[in-house]
PDB file of C-alpha atoms in Angstrom:
ATOM      1  CA  ALA A   1      18.070   0.643  -3.831  1.00 85.00           C
ATOM      2  CA  GLN A   2      14.929   1.614  -5.630  1.00 89.00           C
ATOM      3  CA  THR A   3      13.187   4.893  -4.936  1.00 95.00           C
ATOM      4  CA  VAL A   4       9.866   6.378  -5.977  1.00 98.00           C
ATOM      5  CA  THR A   5       9.290  10.116  -6.209  1.00 98.00           C
ATOM      6  CA  GLN A   6       6.007  11.956  -6.407  1.00 98.00           C
ATOM      7  CA  SER A   7       6.857  15.617  -6.816  1.00 96.00           C
ATOM      8  CA  GLN A   8       3.324  16.981  -6.478  1.00 97.00           C
ATOM      9  CA  PRO A   9       2.161  17.046  -2.840  1.00 97.00           C
ATOM     10  CA  GLU A  10      -1.233  18.339  -3.929  1.00 97.00           C
ATOM     11  CA  MET A  11      -3.172  18.753  -7.164  1.00 98.00           C
ATOM     12  CA  SER A  12      -6.599  20.153  -7.850  1.00 97.00           C
ATOM     13  CA  VAL A  13      -8.877  19.760 -10.832  1.00 98.00           C
ATOM     14  CA  GLN A  14     -12.320  20.890 -11.842  1.00 98.00           C
ATOM     15  CA  GLU A  15     -14.947  18.192 -11.908  1.00 97.00           C
ATOM     16  CA  ALA A  16     -15.214  16.551 -15.356  1.00 97.00           C
ATOM     17  CA  GLU A  17     -11.743  17.779 -16.348  1.00 98.00           C
ATOM     18  CA  THR A  18      -8.593  15.706 -16.827  1.00 98.00           C
ATOM     19  CA  VAL A  19      -5.668  15.632 -14.430  1.00 98.00           C
ATOM     20  CA  THR A  20      -2.264  13.963 -14.569  1.00 98.00           C
ATOM     21  CA  LEU A  21      -0.329  12.881 -11.502  1.00 98.00           C
ATOM     22  CA  SER A  22       3.429  12.460 -11.841  1.00 98.00           C
ATOM     23  CA  CYS A  23       5.644   9.649 -10.609  1.00 98.00           C
ATOM     24  CA  THR A  24       9.282   8.921 -11.295  1.00 98.00           C
ATOM     25  CA  TYR A  25      11.338   6.060 -10.007  1.00 98.00           C
ATOM     26  CA  ASP A  26      14.901   4.924  -9.901  1.00 97.00           C
ATOM     27  CA  THR A  27      16.003   1.345 -10.452  1.00 95.00           C
ATOM     28  CA  SER A  28      18.712  -0.648 -12.120  1.00 93.00           C
ATOM     29  CA  GLU A  29      16.366  -3.546 -12.799  1.00 92.00           C
ATOM     30  CA  SER A  30      14.811  -4.234 -16.158  1.00 91.00           C
ATOM     31  CA  ASP A  31      11.797  -6.191 -14.993  1.00 91.00           C
ATOM     32  CA  TYR A  32       9.442  -4.835 -12.350  1.00 94.00           C
ATOM     33  CA  TYR A  33       5.895  -3.733 -11.638  1.00 94.00           C
ATOM     34  CA  LEU A  34       4.445  -0.299 -11.073  1.00 96.00           C
ATOM     35  CA  PHE A  35       1.201   0.519  -9.321  1.00 97.00           C
ATOM     36  CA  TRP A  36      -1.068   3.397  -8.523  1.00 98.00           C
ATOM     37  CA  TYR A  37      -3.083   3.074  -5.334  1.00 97.00           C
ATOM     38  CA  LYS A  38      -5.806   5.407  -4.137  1.00 97.00           C
ATOM     39  CA  GLN A  39      -6.482   6.163  -0.472  1.00 97.00           C
ATOM     40  CA  PRO A  40      -9.769   8.045   0.030  1.00 96.00           C
ATOM     41  CA  PRO A  41     -10.728   9.647   3.361  1.00 93.00           C
ATOM     42  CA  SER A  42     -11.873   6.222   4.573  1.00 93.00           C
ATOM     43  CA  ARG A  43      -8.162   5.291   4.421  1.00 93.00           C
ATOM     44  CA  GLN A  44      -8.858   2.035   2.561  1.00 93.00           C
ATOM     45  CA  MET A  45      -6.067   1.511   0.044  1.00 95.00           C
ATOM     46  CA  ILE A  46      -7.516   0.671  -3.358  1.00 95.00           C
ATOM     47  CA  LEU A  47      -5.581  -0.515  -6.385  1.00 95.00           C
ATOM     48  CA  VAL A  48      -6.197   1.806  -9.314  1.00 97.00           C
ATOM     49  CA  ILE A  49      -3.943   0.413 -12.000  1.00 96.00           C
ATOM     50  CA  ARG A  50      -0.959  -1.866 -12.544  1.00 95.00           C
ATOM     51  CA  GLN A  51       1.766  -1.890 -15.189  1.00 96.00           C
ATOM     52  CA  GLU A  52       4.312  -4.586 -15.946  1.00 93.00           C
ATOM     53  CA  ALA A  53       7.594  -3.104 -17.110  1.00 94.00           C
ATOM     54  CA  TYR A  54       8.035  -5.617 -19.917  1.00 92.00           C
ATOM     55  CA  LYS A  55       4.783  -4.498 -21.511  1.00 91.00           C
ATOM     56  CA  GLN A  56       5.133  -1.534 -23.813  1.00 87.00           C
ATOM     57  CA  GLN A  57       1.411  -0.892 -23.945  1.00 94.00           C
ATOM     58  CA  ASN A  58       0.152   1.559 -21.349  1.00 96.00           C
ATOM     59  CA  ALA A  59      -2.352   0.120 -18.895  1.00 96.00           C
ATOM     60  CA  THR A  60      -5.874   1.527 -18.793  1.00 97.00           C
ATOM     61  CA  GLU A  61      -8.792   1.007 -16.429  1.00 95.00           C
ATOM     62  CA  ASN A  62     -11.889   2.910 -17.507  1.00 96.00           C
ATOM     63  CA  ARG A  63     -11.165   6.607 -16.798  1.00 97.00           C
ATOM     64  CA  PHE A  64      -7.687   5.863 -15.495  1.00 98.00           C
ATOM     65  CA  SER A  65      -4.688   5.423 -17.739  1.00 98.00           C
ATOM     66  CA  VAL A  66      -0.940   5.592 -17.355  1.00 98.00           C
ATOM     67  CA  ASN A  67       1.860   7.018 -19.436  1.00 98.00           C
ATOM     68  CA  PHE A  68       4.716   4.603 -18.856  1.00 97.00           C
ATOM     69  CA  GLN A  69       8.053   5.841 -20.139  1.00 97.00           C
ATOM     70  CA  LYS A  70      10.561   3.128 -19.236  1.00 96.00           C
ATOM     71  CA  ALA A  71      13.664   4.882 -20.484  1.00 95.00           C
ATOM     72  CA  ALA A  72      12.744   8.037 -18.603  1.00 97.00           C
ATOM     73  CA  LYS A  73      11.618   6.003 -15.571  1.00 97.00           C
ATOM     74  CA  SER A  74       8.367   7.859 -15.491  1.00 97.00           C
ATOM     75  CA  PHE A  75       4.918   6.498 -14.650  1.00 98.00           C
ATOM     76  CA  SER A  76       2.217   9.164 -14.659  1.00 98.00           C
ATOM     77  CA  LEU A  77      -1.483   8.602 -13.981  1.00 98.00           C
ATOM     78  CA  LYS A  78      -4.116  10.336 -16.056  1.00 98.00           C
ATOM     79  CA  ILE A  79      -7.636  10.631 -14.701  1.00 98.00           C
ATOM     80  CA  SER A  80     -10.210  11.618 -17.289  1.00 98.00           C
ATOM     81  CA  ASP A  81     -13.636  13.087 -16.560  1.00 98.00           C
ATOM     82  CA  SER A  82     -12.732  13.650 -12.909  1.00 98.00           C
ATOM     83  CA  GLN A  83     -15.470  12.869 -10.419  1.00 97.00           C
ATOM     84  CA  LEU A  84     -15.966  13.964  -6.825  1.00 97.00           C
ATOM     85  CA  GLY A  85     -15.312  10.390  -5.740  1.00 96.00           C
ATOM     86  CA  ASP A  86     -11.819  10.580  -7.157  1.00 98.00           C
ATOM     87  CA  ALA A  87     -10.761  12.890  -4.334  1.00 97.00           C
ATOM     88  CA  ALA A  88      -8.104  10.991  -2.417  1.00 97.00           C
ATOM     89  CA  MET A  89      -4.411  10.516  -1.789  1.00 97.00           C
ATOM     90  CA  TYR A  90      -2.777   8.762  -4.695  1.00 98.00           C
ATOM     91  CA  PHE A  91       0.334   6.703  -4.132  1.00 98.00           C
ATOM     92  CA  CYS A  92       2.714   5.425  -6.771  1.00 98.00           C
ATOM     93  CA  ALA A  93       4.510   2.188  -5.900  1.00 97.00           C
ATOM     94  CA  TYR A  94       7.282   0.030  -7.353  1.00 96.00           C
ATOM     95  CA  ARG A  95       7.816  -3.691  -6.947  1.00 94.00           C
ATOM     96  CA  SER A  96      10.784  -5.697  -8.042  1.00 90.00           C
ATOM     97  CA  SER A  97      10.139  -8.905  -9.929  1.00 85.00           C
ATOM     98  CA  PHE A  98      12.865 -10.679  -8.002  1.00 79.00           C
ATOM     99  CA  MET A  99      11.735 -13.100  -5.295  1.00 72.00           C
ATOM    100  CA  ASP A 100      14.442 -11.995  -2.897  1.00 69.00           C
ATOM    101  CA  SER A 101      12.735  -8.616  -2.702  1.00 72.00           C
ATOM    102  CA  ASN A 102       9.997 -10.454  -0.801  1.00 77.00           C
ATOM    103  CA  TYR A 103       7.536  -8.716  -3.123  1.00 83.00           C
ATOM    104  CA  GLN A 104       7.729  -5.526  -1.080  1.00 91.00           C
ATOM    105  CA  LEU A 105       6.311  -2.319  -2.448  1.00 94.00           C
ATOM    106  CA  ILE A 106       8.429   0.825  -2.527  1.00 95.00           C
ATOM    107  CA  TRP A 107       6.127   3.800  -2.020  1.00 97.00           C
ATOM    108  CA  GLY A 108       6.088   7.379  -3.151  1.00 97.00           C
ATOM    109  CA  ALA A 109       5.136  10.144  -0.739  1.00 97.00           C
ATOM    110  CA  GLY A 110       1.697  10.544  -2.265  1.00 97.00           C
ATOM    111  CA  THR A 111      -0.270  13.252  -4.046  1.00 98.00           C
ATOM    112  CA  LYS A 112      -3.449  14.674  -2.588  1.00 98.00           C
ATOM    113  CA  LEU A 113      -6.023  15.141  -5.325  1.00 98.00           C
ATOM    114  CA  ILE A 114      -8.754  17.722  -4.764  1.00 98.00           C
ATOM    115  CA  ILE A 115     -11.798  17.791  -7.028  1.00 98.00           C
ATOM    116  CA  LYS A 116     -13.521  21.151  -7.352  1.00 97.00           C
ATOM    117  CA  PRO A 117     -17.267  20.917  -7.999  1.00 94.00           C
TER     118      PRO A 117
ATOM    119  CA  GLY B   1     -10.748  -7.672  -6.686  1.00 68.00           C
ATOM    120  CA  ALA B   2      -9.665  -9.833  -3.795  1.00 86.00           C
ATOM    121  CA  VAL B   3     -10.842  -8.930  -0.299  1.00 91.00           C
ATOM    122  CA  VAL B   4      -8.740  -8.497   2.813  1.00 95.00           C
ATOM    123  CA  SER B   5     -10.515  -8.116   6.122  1.00 96.00           C
ATOM    124  CA  GLN B   6      -8.798  -6.298   8.983  1.00 97.00           C
ATOM    125  CA  HIS B   7     -10.195  -6.218  12.494  1.00 97.00           C
ATOM    126  CA  PRO B   8     -10.732  -4.222  14.617  1.00 97.00           C
ATOM    127  CA  SER B   9     -11.078  -0.974  12.709  1.00 97.00           C
ATOM    128  CA  TRP B  10     -10.547   1.113  15.823  1.00 97.00           C
ATOM    129  CA  VAL B  11      -9.242   0.193  19.232  1.00 97.00           C
ATOM    130  CA  ILE B  12      -8.607   2.242  22.351  1.00 97.00           C
ATOM    131  CA  CYS B  13      -6.511   0.728  25.077  1.00 95.00           C
ATOM    132  CA  LYS B  14      -4.741   1.683  28.267  1.00 96.00           C
ATOM    133  CA  SER B  15      -1.005   2.112  28.368  1.00 96.00           C
ATOM    134  CA  GLY B  16       0.742  -1.141  29.216  1.00 96.00           C
ATOM    135  CA  THR B  17      -1.871  -3.442  27.723  1.00 97.00           C
ATOM    136  CA  SER B  18      -1.527  -5.550  24.574  1.00 97.00           C
ATOM    137  CA  VAL B  19      -3.646  -5.292  21.472  1.00 97.00           C
ATOM    138  CA  LYS B  20      -4.099  -7.868  18.707  1.00 97.00           C
ATOM    139  CA  ILE B  21      -5.009  -6.919  15.145  1.00 98.00           C
ATOM    140  CA  GLU B  22      -6.179  -9.572  12.699  1.00 97.00           C
ATOM    141  CA  CYS B  23      -5.749  -9.599   8.953  1.00 96.00           C
ATOM    142  CA  ARG B  24      -7.586 -12.162   6.830  1.00 95.00           C
ATOM    143  CA  SER B  25      -7.602 -12.836   3.115  1.00 94.00           C
ATOM    144  CA  LEU B  26     -11.206 -13.824   2.441  1.00 94.00           C
ATOM    145  CA  ASP B  27     -11.169 -15.274  -1.050  1.00 91.00           C
ATOM    146  CA  PHE B  28      -7.573 -16.148  -1.773  1.00 90.00           C
ATOM    147  CA  GLN B  29      -4.572 -17.725  -0.134  1.00 89.00           C
ATOM    148  CA  ALA B  30      -1.836 -15.360   0.911  1.00 89.00           C
ATOM    149  CA  THR B  31       1.594 -16.837   1.414  1.00 87.00           C
ATOM    150  CA  THR B  32       2.925 -13.365   2.099  1.00 91.00           C
ATOM    151  CA  MET B  33       1.333 -10.632   4.180  1.00 94.00           C
ATOM    152  CA  PHE B  34       2.644  -7.205   5.072  1.00 96.00           C
ATOM    153  CA  TRP B  35       2.139  -4.878   8.002  1.00 97.00           C
ATOM    154  CA  TYR B  36       2.411  -1.138   7.609  1.00 97.00           C
ATOM    155  CA  ARG B  37       2.197   1.862   9.842  1.00 97.00           C
ATOM    156  CA  GLN B  38       0.934   5.156   8.519  1.00 96.00           C
ATOM    157  CA  PHE B  39       1.410   8.495  10.224  1.00 93.00           C
ATOM    158  CA  PRO B  40      -0.976  11.359   9.410  1.00 90.00           C
ATOM    159  CA  LYS B  41      -0.523  12.754   5.921  1.00 88.00           C
ATOM    160  CA  GLN B  42       2.374  10.430   5.213  1.00 92.00           C
ATOM    161  CA  SER B  43       3.016   7.420   3.057  1.00 94.00           C
ATOM    162  CA  LEU B  44       2.983   3.827   4.257  1.00 95.00           C
ATOM    163  CA  MET B  45       5.935   2.623   6.286  1.00 96.00           C
ATOM    164  CA  LEU B  46       6.585  -1.095   6.036  1.00 96.00           C
ATOM    165  CA  MET B  47       6.998  -2.661   9.458  1.00 96.00           C
ATOM    166  CA  ALA B  48       7.369  -6.313   8.605  1.00 95.00           C
ATOM    167  CA  THR B  49       6.795  -9.015   6.032  1.00 94.00           C
ATOM    168  CA  SER B  50       5.327 -12.299   7.142  1.00 92.00           C
ATOM    169  CA  ASN B  51       5.459 -15.538   5.207  1.00 88.00           C
ATOM    170  CA  GLU B  52       3.121 -18.343   6.172  1.00 85.00           C
ATOM    171  CA  GLY B  53       4.759 -20.826   8.493  1.00 83.00           C
ATOM    172  CA  SER B  54       7.945 -18.874   9.076  1.00 85.00           C
ATOM    173  CA  LYS B  55       9.160 -16.010  11.213  1.00 87.00           C
ATOM    174  CA  ALA B  56       8.386 -12.503  10.117  1.00 92.00           C
ATOM    175  CA  THR B  57      11.062 -10.278   8.647  1.00 93.00           C
ATOM    176  CA  TYR B  58      11.139  -6.916  10.395  1.00 95.00           C
ATOM    177  CA  GLU B  59      12.307  -3.664   8.890  1.00 95.00           C
ATOM    178  CA  GLN B  60      15.161  -1.811  10.478  1.00 94.00           C
ATOM    179  CA  GLY B  61      14.092   0.105  13.554  1.00 94.00           C
ATOM    180  CA  VAL B  62      10.976  -1.987  14.220  1.00 95.00           C
ATOM    181  CA  GLU B  63      11.085  -3.789  17.558  1.00 94.00           C
ATOM    182  CA  LYS B  64      10.142  -7.410  16.946  1.00 92.00           C
ATOM    183  CA  ASP B  65       9.449  -8.032  20.634  1.00 94.00           C
ATOM    184  CA  LYS B  66       7.025  -5.152  20.703  1.00 96.00           C
ATOM    185  CA  PHE B  67       5.238  -5.888  17.441  1.00 97.00           C
ATOM    186  CA  LEU B  68       4.633  -9.631  17.407  1.00 96.00           C
ATOM    187  CA  ILE B  69       3.549 -11.052  14.080  1.00 95.00           C
ATOM    188  CA  ASN B  70       2.080 -14.488  13.545  1.00 91.00           C
ATOM    189  CA  HIS B  71       1.172 -15.920  10.147  1.00 90.00           C
ATOM    190  CA  ALA B  72      -0.050 -19.358  11.075  1.00 82.00           C
ATOM    191  CA  SER B  73      -2.267 -20.026   8.074  1.00 89.00           C
ATOM    192  CA  LEU B  74      -2.547 -19.048   4.427  1.00 90.00           C
ATOM    193  CA  THR B  75      -5.423 -16.704   5.213  1.00 92.00           C
ATOM    194  CA  LEU B  76      -4.602 -15.177   8.586  1.00 94.00           C
ATOM    195  CA  SER B  77      -1.874 -12.973   9.990  1.00 94.00           C
ATOM    196  CA  THR B  78      -1.976 -11.190  13.324  1.00 95.00           C
ATOM    197  CA  LEU B  79      -0.089  -8.225  14.715  1.00 97.00           C
ATOM    198  CA  THR B  80       0.111  -7.922  18.488  1.00 97.00           C
ATOM    199  CA  VAL B  81       1.278  -4.639  19.944  1.00 97.00           C
ATOM    200  CA  THR B  82       2.659  -5.622  23.333  1.00 96.00           C
ATOM    201  CA  SER B  83       2.764  -3.273  26.309  1.00 96.00           C
ATOM    202  CA  ALA B  84       1.380  -0.470  24.198  1.00 96.00           C
ATOM    203  CA  HIS B  85       2.347   3.117  24.945  1.00 96.00           C
ATOM    204  CA  PRO B  86       0.940   6.401  23.666  1.00 96.00           C
ATOM    205  CA  GLU B  87       3.715   6.659  21.072  1.00 95.00           C
ATOM    206  CA  ASP B  88       2.377   3.449  19.502  1.00 96.00           C
ATOM    207  CA  SER B  89      -0.841   5.246  18.652  1.00 96.00           C
ATOM    208  CA  SER B  90      -1.103   5.174  14.886  1.00 96.00           C
ATOM    209  CA  PHE B  91      -2.889   3.741  11.882  1.00 97.00           C
ATOM    210  CA  TYR B  92      -1.869   0.168  11.104  1.00 98.00           C
ATOM    211  CA  ILE B  93      -2.602  -1.427   7.740  1.00 98.00           C
ATOM    212  CA  CYS B  94      -2.149  -4.977   6.571  1.00 97.00           C
ATOM    213  CA  SER B  95      -1.949  -6.274   3.039  1.00 96.00           C
ATOM    214  CA  ALA B  96      -1.887  -9.697   1.465  1.00 94.00           C
ATOM    215  CA  ARG B  97      -0.232 -10.731  -1.754  1.00 90.00           C
ATOM    216  CA  GLU B  98      -2.417 -12.531  -4.249  1.00 86.00           C
ATOM    217  CA  VAL B  99       0.018 -14.836  -5.996  1.00 78.00           C
ATOM    218  CA  ALA B 100      -1.942 -15.314  -9.217  1.00 77.00           C
ATOM    219  CA  ARG B 101      -1.906 -11.631 -10.142  1.00 74.00           C
ATOM    220  CA  SER B 102       1.051 -10.605  -8.001  1.00 78.00           C
ATOM    221  CA  ILE B 103      -0.943  -7.781  -6.429  1.00 87.00           C
ATOM    222  CA  GLN B 104      -1.111  -6.612  -2.826  1.00 91.00           C
ATOM    223  CA  TYR B 105      -4.622  -6.117  -1.537  1.00 94.00           C
ATOM    224  CA  PHE B 106      -5.156  -4.057   1.569  1.00 96.00           C
ATOM    225  CA  GLY B 107      -7.235  -4.244   4.699  1.00 96.00           C
ATOM    226  CA  ALA B 108      -9.198  -1.197   5.773  1.00 96.00           C
ATOM    227  CA  GLY B 109      -6.728  -0.404   8.531  1.00 97.00           C
ATOM    228  CA  THR B 110      -6.834  -0.194  12.308  1.00 98.00           C
ATOM    229  CA  ARG B 111      -6.679   3.010  14.247  1.00 97.00           C
ATOM    230  CA  LEU B 112      -4.921   2.372  17.549  1.00 97.00           C
ATOM    231  CA  SER B 113      -5.241   4.910  20.329  1.00 97.00           C
ATOM    232  CA  VAL B 114      -3.247   4.258  23.501  1.00 96.00           C
ATOM    233  CA  LEU B 115      -4.281   6.301  26.514  1.00 95.00           C
TER     234      LEU B 115
END
């Protein structure tokens, strides 16, 4: 079975600085998807970024980028120019590409990101 | 991104009553929807997966007779907590899978408080 591990329960960063959140996963599959979701205090889950395993190029979305290391099974999220609105819980998630997985997401435990003004 | 509407956002009910939570995909069709439960400061726990027109698949340990799920259309799934008890108090979140981009979009969640 697949697992997702986020080893940092909490991280803090100074506003305008860069922070990297770690995520590792375990799978025997070669094709899958990886996601970072953000859950601010409102508790609305928001998709931050998505990566397809077959793509070697790291995904980027404005100030958010990932470092996807397939061999190492690592999927870290880098947030550049941190803003107060980035304060939230960040969850890493894995999804198999196989239909019999019912497209379920496997979740990490989350990392609480604190932005210091 | 696609929008998923979840209603109500907060409900308080008496012990023994039933509560229905609705989850709607507003601008896309969702053949698959998911229901999660989230305890304070924890990750999401999948309760069940519902596919339009068929019975929901429940995760181990989730009572299907207590948490009734109906996915009667491509845009609507409902979760009914039957005979609610204080231990059912929690935050419930739904999500819907957008087929085109293979992404789950989430509702804003429902806080259930059972007195």
